[in-house]
Amino acid sequence: MNTAMPHTDGAGTLDQALAHAERLLERDPSLAGEQAAEILKVVPEHPAALRVLAIARAMRGDADAALAILEPLARAQPSWAQVHFDLGVVLGQRGRGEEATAALRRAVALKPGLPQAWRLLGDHLLAAGDHDAADVAYAQHVRHSVRDPRLLAAATALTENRIPQAEALLREHLREAPTDIAAIRMFAEVALRLGRNEDALNLLARCLELAPTFHAARQNYALALHRSNQPEQALAEIERLLAVAPEHPGYRNLKAVVLCRIGDVEPAIALYADLLGTYPGNPKVWMSYGHALKTAGQQEQAIAAYRRSLALEPSFGEVWWSLANLKTFRFSADDLMTMREQLARDDLAEDDRLHLEFAVGKALEDAGDYASSFAHYAQGNAIRRGQLRYNADETSARVRHIRERYTREFFASRDGSGCQVGDPIFIVGLPRAGSTLIEQILSSHSQVEGTMELPEVTSITRLLREQGDADSAMPYHDVLATLDRDALRELGERYLAHTRIHRKTSAPLFIDKMPNNFMHIGLIQLMLPNARIIDARRHPLACCFSGFKQHFARGQSFSYSLDDLGRYYRDYVALMGHFDAVLPGRIHRVIYERMVEDTEGEVRRLLDYCGLPFESSCLRFFENARPVRTASSEQVRRPIYREGVDHWQHYAPWLAPLENVLGTVLGSYPDVPIGEAG
């Protein structure tokens, strides 16, 4: 019983009766409730007895009866942390997630040393899409769960993001207590924050080997698997969690996230719709729901979901940008006024400001106010560029290294290596160069399945990098050069195995549309020599400016400066020219403007390269209802339109810096300038 609770005459006897009732809760909730009811006959409205009665009813499955007691009790006892925690638990059981979150926040504010309140709060925050706040809550759970002074110090360091100190303390502790599962889980969290995903996975697997019912560790494991591009394994862990707690909001949210990642959007939509029953006032859940609906091609429903999110939080910049990013959506005058009002706020978060600048730029572009539009795009890019550490010199150095390493002789000496399967079709190039259009055309063929921008090639490069010398400038390329035929074949087989979960049909060929894979053509050639490689290319000014006005969810760090964009395009042209020279005929190039002018001719050439017979459905690609996740998702659901080709010219007065950086690459387009190839 809370020592702050009021006592009455015969307090010792009353305290004994209450203590007995609380002990009964664990083994016989019905009897505990009866005991509490007897106490209330003697001392009506006694707070501690009411709490026991409420918990007893909740444990017997009568959450409504429990809430009928707990809600007025919490109002009457605003400083009693335990009753706010109990209220949060039962509200969560009843699917009232937002009220549960508020009650749990109140509980930990009153008494921070409630570990289970922190854990449940983290679960609700995670389910509501607030990952950063959930991480803080989980760290506080760990901090308040341990009693060992060294573990407590490590948990405090982790909570305060003092990662090196936390790592040192945990290493010392685990040397002496190697099976301490709480410490192992904390050490995995350190590894995740340092980007050492493989270490985190190994630690969490060990944790679960020691304690299979450690559900918090399994949830961490599922999340780490998801972040490590192992969605199939992540789903298996999530299903094990859901088997124990099928209504757990955090588990269901994580399942929806992973399902979206692998293209299973319909069940993800159902999960988000269900979560909105628990968190109807949470703008982040509405946004996630909108994203899933957009991917499924349900544009009107997606817009409605985004609108619901903005009604709850008008400053939510990412949602404004999500509407703009539909490309075919048009903002109203009222929308523009609201966005400008939000931008005028002094207290607007930087991330919201960043997204709003891009969204206002799009609204003004559609209104034909190109000067103001460019100013907002430039401001959004400046904010994002300041957040990143992109170095164009490093990209140029990497391209030079690849051109020097991957020669005709290099490939000739490895002829016949790799996995000989020819299923994948890689579409590479720069973002906004027409790759989604090519994907949509090809995936409209009966023998080709469209998937998404698959991260598996990047995962393989990370694996190779980890095997290399940490002091090497290019460890991934150094390791790749040492691999024998068997190792290269295994890499190809790994790629096919890890991408199989994204394949939903029996079509023999499938598309990997990760544009940045042009940096990894050497790897693709060595591990999958029979895969097709298609280079999507667009006019330099059109492509670069389209990238400049696009805020990407992740990656593409080169795209937030006209100078960086121009240099990146120039490096891309040089690298593709090199592979044209050392692997002649290996890569098929699609020039976007030619595809617009002579669609059927270009489609026939594309299909010939892929070894496919012509099918007229490829010309009606806009009828294809497959899920599309990229920024062009709505555009490729419409016929090709000529107006988009020259749209960049509206911004020509402000593109001189880009033209200067592009140099001869601009004047030679679509050909490669002399000196850029080979």
XYZ file of C-alpha atoms in Angstrom:
678
model
C 0.000 0.000 0.000
C 1.214 3.484 -0.796
C 2.522 5.025 2.448
C 0.988 8.361 1.492
C -2.522 6.916 1.695
C -4.724 8.135 4.605
C -5.175 5.861 7.624
C -8.242 5.425 9.836
C -8.851 4.070 13.326
C -7.651 0.503 13.532
C -5.022 1.272 10.943
C -2.894 -1.752 11.811
C -5.776 -4.163 11.187
C -6.736 -2.303 8.009
C -3.175 -2.369 6.727
C -2.976 -6.108 7.391
C -6.231 -6.719 5.530
C -5.065 -4.647 2.573
C -1.686 -6.379 2.482
C -3.452 -9.742 2.522
C -5.739 -8.645 -0.357
C -2.743 -7.484 -2.405
C -0.974 -10.823 -1.864
C -4.108 -12.642 -2.995
C -4.062 -10.801 -6.335
C -1.286 -13.015 -7.666
C -2.887 -16.373 -6.891
C -6.625 -15.695 -6.556
C -7.934 -12.401 -7.990
C -11.556 -13.318 -7.142
C -10.754 -13.757 -3.477
C -8.669 -10.567 -3.505
C -11.669 -8.689 -4.869
C -13.908 -10.122 -2.192
C -11.411 -9.073 0.494
C -11.262 -5.530 -0.936
C -15.066 -5.370 -1.063
C -15.245 -6.321 2.614
C -12.778 -3.545 3.497
C -14.878 -1.054 1.518
C -17.956 -2.013 3.556
C -16.092 -0.895 6.665
C -14.253 2.077 5.103
C -16.226 3.212 2.038
C -14.220 4.815 -0.793
C -10.914 3.741 0.728
C -8.443 4.444 -2.138
C -6.115 1.464 -1.621
C -9.026 -0.964 -1.323
C -10.599 0.508 -4.459
C -7.348 -0.036 -6.313
C -7.172 -3.708 -5.257
C -10.793 -4.217 -6.275
C -10.144 -2.612 -9.673
C -7.064 -4.739 -10.336
C -8.917 -7.883 -9.283
C -11.686 -7.113 -11.777
C -9.153 -6.391 -14.541
C -7.345 -9.670 -13.841
C -10.660 -11.508 -14.145
C -11.135 -9.955 -17.611
C -13.633 -7.254 -16.676
C -11.665 -4.195 -17.833
C -14.742 -1.971 -18.007
C -15.560 -2.610 -14.362
C -11.932 -1.921 -13.471
C -11.995 1.387 -15.370
C -15.205 2.399 -13.625
C -13.151 2.399 -10.429
C -9.710 3.511 -11.694
C -10.735 6.574 -13.696
C -12.456 8.408 -10.801
C -9.775 7.125 -8.425
C -7.000 8.641 -10.564
C -8.863 11.959 -10.657
C -9.252 11.875 -6.881
C -5.604 10.872 -6.327
C -3.647 12.978 -8.881
C -0.288 12.369 -7.142
C -0.553 8.595 -6.694
C 1.790 7.174 -9.335
C 0.754 3.550 -8.895
C -2.916 4.171 -9.655
C -2.003 6.102 -12.811
C 0.134 3.128 -13.846
C -2.752 0.725 -13.192
C -5.050 2.986 -15.169
C -2.588 3.016 -18.070
C -2.417 -0.775 -18.077
C -6.192 -1.247 -18.196
C -6.740 1.543 -20.741
C -4.217 -0.208 -22.966
C -6.111 -3.480 -22.566
C -9.280 -1.714 -23.696
C -7.590 -0.348 -26.823
C -7.574 3.252 -25.596
C -3.934 3.749 -26.494
C -3.687 7.516 -26.346
C -5.315 7.700 -22.908
C -3.074 4.847 -21.756
C -0.026 6.778 -22.951
C -1.132 9.866 -21.041
C -1.720 7.868 -17.847
C 1.671 6.169 -18.100
C 3.393 9.495 -18.735
C 1.724 10.798 -15.583
C 2.867 7.750 -13.619
C 6.551 8.057 -14.566
C 6.472 11.816 -14.056
C 5.279 11.240 -10.494
C 7.586 8.297 -9.827
C 10.395 7.722 -12.369
C 11.450 4.483 -10.684
C 8.583 2.438 -12.156
C 10.319 0.185 -14.713
C 7.183 -1.535 -15.999
C 5.488 1.826 -16.546
C 8.447 2.882 -18.709
C 8.274 -0.396 -20.647
C 4.546 -0.097 -21.335
C 4.971 3.554 -22.250
C 7.664 2.524 -24.733
C 5.307 -0.070 -26.224
C 2.578 2.523 -26.772
C 4.988 5.111 -28.182
C 6.433 2.536 -30.576
C 2.964 1.505 -31.713
C 2.141 5.163 -32.315
C 5.223 5.570 -34.501
C 7.191 7.757 -32.068
C 10.390 5.717 -32.261
C 12.700 8.272 -30.646
C 10.471 8.706 -27.600
C 10.017 4.928 -27.392
C 13.805 4.447 -27.342
C 14.042 6.889 -24.436
C 11.282 5.079 -22.537
C 12.892 1.670 -23.092
C 16.255 3.018 -21.935
C 14.577 4.313 -18.773
C 12.992 0.884 -18.295
C 16.431 -0.713 -18.372
C 17.844 1.976 -16.100
C 15.204 1.441 -13.424
C 15.115 -2.362 -13.754
C 18.675 -3.022 -12.624
C 20.109 -2.892 -9.155
C 23.777 -3.713 -9.821
C 25.679 -0.406 -9.429
C 27.774 -0.964 -12.560
C 24.741 -1.918 -14.653
C 22.885 1.054 -13.248
C 25.755 3.317 -14.290
C 25.772 1.750 -17.770
C 22.011 2.167 -18.119
C 22.286 5.799 -17.051
C 25.052 6.380 -19.611
C 22.899 4.716 -22.278
C 19.897 6.876 -21.343
C 22.058 10.001 -21.602
C 23.594 8.786 -24.910
C 27.103 8.535 -23.454
C 27.757 5.484 -25.611
C 31.539 4.948 -25.122
C 31.113 4.975 -21.327
C 28.150 2.588 -21.506
C 30.148 0.251 -23.754
C 33.140 0.191 -21.410
C 31.004 -0.504 -18.339
C 29.086 -3.281 -20.061
C 32.239 -4.965 -21.386
C 33.675 -5.024 -17.875
C 30.443 -6.378 -16.408
C 30.025 -9.103 -19.054
C 33.578 -10.341 -18.532
C 32.547 -11.196 -14.989
C 28.912 -12.152 -15.696
C 28.753 -13.379 -19.327
C 25.194 -14.752 -18.988
C 23.581 -11.603 -17.544
C 20.736 -11.214 -20.043
C 19.908 -7.640 -19.019
C 23.507 -6.621 -19.676
C 23.602 -8.521 -22.982
C 20.457 -6.726 -24.136
C 21.929 -3.358 -23.143
C 25.165 -4.191 -24.981
C 23.116 -4.981 -28.084
C 21.510 -1.540 -27.808
C 25.001 -0.003 -27.709
C 25.945 -1.952 -30.850
C 22.782 -0.768 -32.638
C 23.501 2.860 -31.816
C 27.038 2.449 -33.153
C 25.714 0.924 -36.384
C 27.169 -2.517 -35.635
C 24.044 -4.424 -36.591
C 25.746 -7.804 -36.918
C 27.114 -7.552 -33.377
C 23.672 -6.529 -32.098
C 22.031 -9.500 -33.805
C 24.545 -11.944 -32.338
C 24.115 -10.496 -28.852
C 20.321 -10.608 -29.011
C 20.374 -14.159 -30.382
C 22.559 -15.147 -27.401
C 20.181 -13.337 -25.058
C 17.216 -15.317 -26.394
C 19.192 -18.563 -26.245
C 19.651 -17.953 -22.520
C 16.102 -16.625 -21.952
C 13.613 -17.587 -24.697
C 10.765 -15.810 -22.880
C 12.628 -12.483 -22.682
C 10.055 -10.745 -24.897
C 11.641 -7.288 -24.735
C 14.865 -8.769 -26.140
C 12.928 -10.590 -28.873
C 11.265 -7.326 -29.857
C 14.717 -5.718 -30.086
C 15.882 -8.709 -32.137
C 12.990 -8.376 -34.592
C 13.683 -4.664 -35.006
C 17.404 -5.290 -35.558
C 16.618 -7.972 -38.160
C 14.323 -5.503 -39.945
C 17.014 -2.818 -39.955
C 19.546 -5.370 -41.218
C 17.411 -6.193 -44.267
C 16.286 -9.593 -42.989
C 12.507 -9.127 -43.147
C 11.642 -12.822 -43.317
C 13.485 -13.538 -40.076
C 12.059 -10.361 -38.504
C 8.511 -11.489 -39.277
C 9.183 -14.907 -37.760
C 10.245 -13.262 -34.481
C 7.267 -10.898 -34.533
C 4.887 -13.836 -35.007
C 6.409 -15.523 -31.936
C 5.731 -12.356 -29.951
C 2.179 -12.052 -31.279
C 1.499 -15.672 -30.343
C 2.050 -14.624 -26.718
C 0.415 -11.179 -26.920
C -1.750 -10.935 -30.061
C -3.110 -7.489 -29.211
C 0.251 -5.922 -28.305
C 0.259 -2.596 -30.196
C 4.043 -2.375 -30.539
C 4.297 -5.840 -32.088
C 1.465 -5.092 -34.525
C 3.025 -1.788 -35.540
C 6.382 -3.428 -36.175
C 4.691 -6.134 -38.243
C 2.991 -3.460 -40.366
C 6.320 -1.700 -40.926
C 8.018 -4.923 -42.061
C 5.088 -5.920 -44.282
C 5.292 -2.555 -46.042
C 9.010 -3.116 -46.518
C 8.416 -6.368 -48.410
C 5.452 -5.090 -50.428
C 2.649 -6.855 -48.509
C 0.708 -3.617 -48.205
C -2.843 -4.952 -47.883
C -2.300 -6.727 -44.539
C -0.229 -3.732 -43.421
C -3.153 -1.433 -44.234
C -5.436 -3.655 -42.140
C -3.001 -3.501 -39.225
C -2.725 0.283 -39.384
C -6.508 0.620 -39.595
C -6.786 -1.552 -36.498
C -4.113 0.471 -34.660
C -6.059 3.636 -35.424
C -8.867 2.197 -33.345
C -6.416 2.327 -30.440
C -4.676 5.589 -31.373
C -7.297 7.604 -33.295
C -5.736 10.902 -32.267
C -2.149 10.051 -33.185
C -0.969 11.894 -36.312
C 1.998 9.549 -36.880
C -0.210 6.478 -37.175
C -2.439 8.334 -39.647
C 0.666 9.216 -41.668
C 1.901 5.608 -41.726
C -1.582 4.522 -42.801
C -1.487 7.115 -45.581
C 1.905 5.856 -46.767
C 0.602 2.287 -47.009
C -2.539 3.395 -48.860
C -0.455 5.438 -51.293
C 1.777 2.428 -52.020
C -1.329 0.350 -52.759
C -2.551 2.947 -55.243
C -5.466 4.076 -53.070
C -4.724 7.754 -53.558
C -7.998 9.264 -52.344
C -7.890 7.217 -49.147
C -4.230 8.150 -48.668
C -5.054 11.847 -49.009
C -7.876 11.467 -46.482
C -5.483 9.800 -44.023
C -2.904 12.561 -44.486
C -5.650 15.156 -43.962
C -6.670 13.480 -40.694
C -3.064 13.637 -39.546
C -2.797 17.348 -40.344
C -6.095 18.106 -38.618
C -4.491 16.718 -35.461
C -1.098 18.395 -35.986
C -1.043 21.222 -38.573
C 2.713 21.707 -38.159
C 3.507 18.099 -39.163
C 5.817 18.924 -42.063
C 6.404 15.349 -43.172
C 2.690 14.926 -43.878
C 2.526 18.157 -45.907
C 5.463 16.859 -47.911
C 3.779 13.448 -48.269
C 0.854 15.195 -49.976
C 3.230 17.149 -52.209
C 5.140 13.948 -52.951
C 2.056 12.418 -54.534
C 3.124 14.638 -57.487
C -0.377 14.635 -58.996
C -1.912 16.231 -55.897
C -2.614 19.984 -55.913
C -2.719 22.139 -52.786
C -5.587 24.570 -52.284
C -5.103 28.251 -51.456
C -6.112 27.439 -47.873
C -3.470 24.711 -47.735
C -0.791 27.131 -48.872
C -1.908 29.726 -46.327
C -1.779 27.138 -43.519
C 1.686 25.962 -44.537
C 2.976 29.539 -44.628
C 1.467 30.204 -41.195
C 3.318 27.188 -39.845
C 6.593 28.275 -41.448
C 6.222 31.666 -39.770
C 6.293 30.066 -36.308
C 9.427 30.641 -34.249
C 8.982 27.349 -32.385
C 8.686 25.125 -35.465
C 10.947 22.059 -35.259
C 13.709 21.926 -37.858
C 12.453 18.673 -39.368
C 8.960 20.144 -39.801
C 10.434 23.319 -41.324
C 12.541 21.285 -43.744
C 9.545 19.307 -45.024
C 7.317 22.371 -45.199
C 9.852 24.267 -47.327
C 9.763 21.479 -49.914
C 5.957 21.252 -49.747
C 5.491 25.016 -50.197
C 7.974 24.896 -53.077
C 5.778 22.287 -54.766
C 2.576 24.288 -54.106
C 4.107 27.420 -55.635
C 5.501 25.441 -58.578
C 2.013 24.188 -59.379
C 0.755 27.779 -59.104
C 3.376 28.949 -61.630
C 5.260 31.149 -59.131
C 8.642 29.702 -60.042
C 10.858 32.334 -58.407
C 9.223 31.898 -54.986
C 9.054 28.160 -55.533
C 12.802 27.950 -56.161
C 13.490 30.052 -53.060
C 11.596 27.578 -50.887
C 13.235 24.566 -52.536
C 16.626 26.194 -51.974
C 15.835 26.831 -48.305
C 14.682 23.253 -47.758
C 17.835 21.947 -49.411
C 20.035 24.244 -47.330
C 18.503 22.914 -44.106
C 18.929 19.296 -45.172
C 22.442 19.863 -46.515
C 23.413 21.249 -43.110
C 22.271 18.023 -41.450
C 24.403 15.782 -43.667
C 28.098 15.065 -44.039
C 28.217 14.442 -47.761
C 31.583 15.016 -49.432
C 31.608 15.183 -53.244
C 35.387 14.663 -53.314
C 34.940 11.276 -51.647
C 32.420 10.219 -54.305
C 34.794 11.272 -57.087
C 37.640 9.366 -55.429
C 35.471 6.252 -55.153
C 34.547 6.467 -58.845
C 38.215 6.866 -59.819
C 39.118 3.832 -57.703
C 36.396 1.710 -59.351
C 37.495 2.757 -62.843
C 41.094 1.848 -62.044
C 40.239 -1.470 -60.371
C 37.546 -2.944 -62.645
C 39.321 -3.293 -65.980
C 38.718 -5.564 -68.977
C 41.487 -7.819 -67.651
C 39.948 -7.898 -64.163
C 36.653 -9.209 -65.540
C 38.266 -11.509 -68.111
C 40.276 -13.287 -65.392
C 37.026 -14.010 -63.557
C 34.955 -15.066 -66.546
C 32.499 -17.828 -65.636
C 32.420 -16.871 -61.975
C 29.318 -16.141 -59.956
C 25.805 -17.551 -59.879
C 24.631 -18.145 -63.441
C 20.929 -17.544 -62.751
C 19.537 -14.738 -64.910
C 16.401 -13.851 -62.937
C 17.232 -10.301 -61.761
C 16.820 -7.173 -63.851
C 18.721 -4.284 -62.258
C 17.559 -0.765 -63.120
C 20.255 1.724 -62.156
C 20.990 5.417 -62.623
C 20.180 8.593 -60.771
C 16.915 9.099 -58.886
C 14.233 10.960 -60.874
C 15.664 9.709 -64.189
C 12.683 7.564 -65.209
C 13.596 4.303 -63.495
C 10.092 3.860 -62.029
C 8.605 4.267 -65.503
C 10.915 1.564 -66.875
C 10.038 -0.677 -63.942
C 6.323 -0.157 -64.516
C 6.675 -0.951 -68.228
C 8.679 -4.125 -67.618
C 6.505 -5.310 -64.735
C 3.488 -5.090 -67.051
C 5.015 -8.033 -68.966
C 3.694 -11.472 -68.039
C 7.211 -12.811 -67.384
C 8.467 -9.980 -65.169
C 7.654 -9.123 -61.571
C 8.230 -5.652 -60.184
C 9.367 -5.535 -56.576
C 10.882 -2.333 -55.167
C 14.218 -0.638 -54.510
C 15.799 -3.695 -52.920
C 18.567 -3.023 -50.383
C 20.293 -6.386 -50.740
C 23.224 -5.254 -52.917
C 23.989 -2.573 -50.330
C 23.781 -5.215 -47.591
C 26.317 -7.360 -49.430
C 28.705 -4.415 -49.835
C 28.384 -3.782 -46.079
C 29.177 -7.445 -45.394
C 32.278 -7.260 -47.586
C 33.331 -3.981 -45.980
C 33.167 -5.568 -42.529
C 35.471 -8.364 -43.739
C 38.066 -5.905 -44.993
C 40.894 -3.975 -43.445
C 39.449 -1.119 -41.410
C 42.403 1.068 -42.432
C 41.805 0.533 -46.144
C 40.292 3.385 -48.151
C 38.079 0.978 -50.123
C 37.776 -2.232 -48.037
C 34.718 -3.594 -49.888
C 36.454 -3.477 -53.279
C 39.662 -4.898 -51.797
C 37.809 -7.905 -50.375
C 35.779 -8.454 -53.554
C 38.990 -8.659 -55.584
C 40.206 -11.586 -53.439
C 37.101 -13.776 -53.744
C 37.303 -17.024 -55.702
C 34.629 -18.535 -57.941
C 32.858 -20.341 -55.115
C 32.692 -17.227 -52.955
C 31.329 -15.149 -55.837
C 28.718 -17.803 -56.590
C 27.701 -17.811 -52.920
C 27.231 -14.030 -53.023
C 24.901 -14.393 -56.009
C 22.986 -17.167 -54.275
C 22.742 -15.043 -51.131
C 21.298 -12.183 -53.174
C 18.640 -14.471 -54.672
C 17.791 -16.042 -51.305
C 17.467 -12.710 -49.500
C 15.299 -11.135 -52.198
C 12.947 -14.113 -52.556
C 10.585 -12.745 -49.900
C 9.840 -9.780 -52.184
C 8.632 -12.050 -54.999
C 4.871 -12.602 -54.918
C 4.231 -14.186 -58.344
C 5.570 -17.049 -60.438
C 7.080 -14.734 -63.078
C 10.595 -15.982 -63.974
C 12.225 -12.525 -63.930
C 12.110 -9.811 -61.277
C 13.249 -6.208 -61.027
C 15.569 -4.592 -58.495
C 15.145 -0.857 -58.974
C 17.724 0.537 -56.548
C 19.186 3.399 -58.630
C 22.400 3.737 -56.619
C 23.426 0.232 -57.639
C 25.258 1.815 -60.585
C 28.137 2.166 -58.102
C 28.126 -1.637 -57.705
C 28.018 -2.877 -61.297
C 31.375 -4.578 -60.739
C 29.890 -6.609 -57.891
C 26.724 -7.401 -59.866
C 28.777 -8.586 -62.847
C 30.918 -10.863 -60.658
C 28.139 -12.439 -58.585
C 25.296 -12.470 -61.179
C 26.910 -12.302 -64.622
C 23.675 -13.171 -66.442
C 21.503 -10.571 -64.740
C 20.265 -7.737 -66.948
C 21.416 -4.200 -66.173
C 19.438 -1.214 -67.455
C 20.717 2.346 -67.108
C 17.933 4.939 -66.832
C 19.251 8.298 -68.047
C 17.599 11.701 -68.294
C 18.715 15.168 -69.429
C 21.229 16.430 -66.829
C 19.372 19.632 -65.970
C 15.992 17.895 -65.855
C 17.317 15.026 -63.749
C 19.397 17.108 -61.350
C 16.760 19.752 -60.755
C 14.110 17.079 -60.238
C 16.407 15.622 -57.580
C 16.966 19.069 -56.045
C 13.247 19.646 -55.494
C 12.768 16.150 -54.074
C 13.242 15.427 -50.381
C 14.195 11.768 -50.094
C 13.210 9.732 -47.049
C 16.761 8.396 -46.781
C 19.984 8.294 -48.732
C 20.723 10.475 -51.775
C 22.840 12.832 -49.666
C 24.305 14.338 -52.849
C 20.947 15.786 -53.896
C 20.715 18.797 -51.562
C 23.099 21.119 -53.401
C 23.202 22.051 -57.092
C 26.978 21.780 -57.025
C 26.912 18.310 -55.428
C 24.215 17.182 -57.876
C 26.201 18.330 -60.894
C 29.363 16.623 -59.713
C 27.487 13.423 -58.879
C 25.849 13.331 -62.327
C 29.250 13.884 -63.921
C 30.797 11.032 -61.883
C 27.855 8.783 -62.780
C 28.310 9.437 -66.518
C 32.032 8.760 -66.250
C 31.507 5.503 -64.381
C 28.825 4.221 -66.751
C 31.035 5.187 -69.691
C 33.814 3.128 -68.136
C 31.618 0.028 -67.827
C 30.408 0.515 -71.409
C 34.069 0.306 -72.444
C 35.187 -2.653 -70.303
C 31.913 -4.640 -70.586
C 30.748 -3.724 -74.103
C 27.055 -4.383 -74.728
C 26.507 -5.501 -71.152
C 24.323 -2.528 -70.091
C 21.213 -1.342 -71.923
C 20.611 2.394 -71.727
C 17.177 3.998 -71.823
C 17.157 7.707 -72.579
C 14.054 9.157 -70.951
C 13.341 11.703 -73.691
C 13.498 8.982 -76.350
C 11.092 6.844 -74.335
C 8.650 9.767 -74.302
C 9.015 10.504 -78.042
C 8.987 6.893 -79.322
C 7.516 4.793 -76.540
C 6.776 1.669 -78.567
C 10.178 1.626 -80.267
C 12.013 2.037 -76.975
C 9.843 -0.577 -75.249
C 10.562 -3.092 -78.034
C 14.320 -2.459 -77.727
C 14.070 -2.834 -73.965
C 12.232 -6.150 -74.210
C 14.676 -7.432 -76.832
C 17.562 -6.731 -74.457
C 15.776 -8.669 -71.714
C 15.129 -11.586 -74.078
C 11.380 -11.092 -73.861
C 8.716 -11.182 -76.581
C 6.763 -7.985 -77.116
C 3.479 -7.718 -75.182
C 1.100 -4.826 -75.761
C 0.400 -4.662 -72.012
C 3.806 -2.987 -71.664
C 2.395 0.014 -73.542
C -0.563 0.123 -71.140
C 1.703 0.142 -68.094
C -0.502 2.769 -66.426
C -3.202 0.114 -65.984
C -0.856 -1.968 -63.820
C -2.231 -1.966 -60.254
C 0.941 -3.243 -58.552
C 2.163 -1.430 -55.416
C 4.706 1.342 -56.111
C 6.671 2.946 -53.283
C 8.753 5.603 -55.038
C 8.052 9.302 -55.508
C 6.792 8.569 -59.032
C 4.081 6.191 -57.825
C 1.160 8.323 -59.023
C 2.827 9.525 -62.213
C 3.422 5.996 -63.549
C -0.263 5.217 -63.029
C -0.978 7.651 -65.879
C 0.017 7.611 -69.568
C 3.313 9.258 -70.519
C 2.925 13.007 -70.941
C 5.286 15.170 -73.006
C 4.986 18.263 -70.799
C 7.183 16.806 -68.072
C 10.249 16.610 -70.299
C 10.986 20.342 -70.436
C 9.373 21.434 -67.183
C 12.774 22.196 -65.644
C 13.165 25.130 -68.052
C 10.832 27.195 -65.862
C 13.716 27.238 -63.389
C 16.489 27.913 -65.928
C 17.270 31.407 -64.521
C 18.512 29.820 -61.273
C 20.358 26.801 -62.681
C 23.548 28.478 -63.938
C 25.646 27.000 -61.077
C 24.458 23.531 -62.065
C 25.234 24.122 -65.736
C 28.757 25.264 -64.881
C 29.489 22.160 -62.825
C 28.062 19.772 -65.435
C 30.367 21.196 -68.114
C 30.882 18.976 -71.162
C 28.484 16.322 -69.808
C 25.647 18.775 -70.409
C 26.723 19.745 -73.926
C 27.304 16.135 -75.021
C 24.055 14.647 -73.685
C 22.951 11.954 -74.387
C 26.442 10.976 -75.559
C 29.391 10.627 -73.205
C 32.101 13.309 -73.553
C 35.475 12.139 -74.827
C 37.655 11.323 -71.847
C 34.754 10.320 -69.595
C 34.609 6.731 -70.815
C 37.046 3.887 -70.303
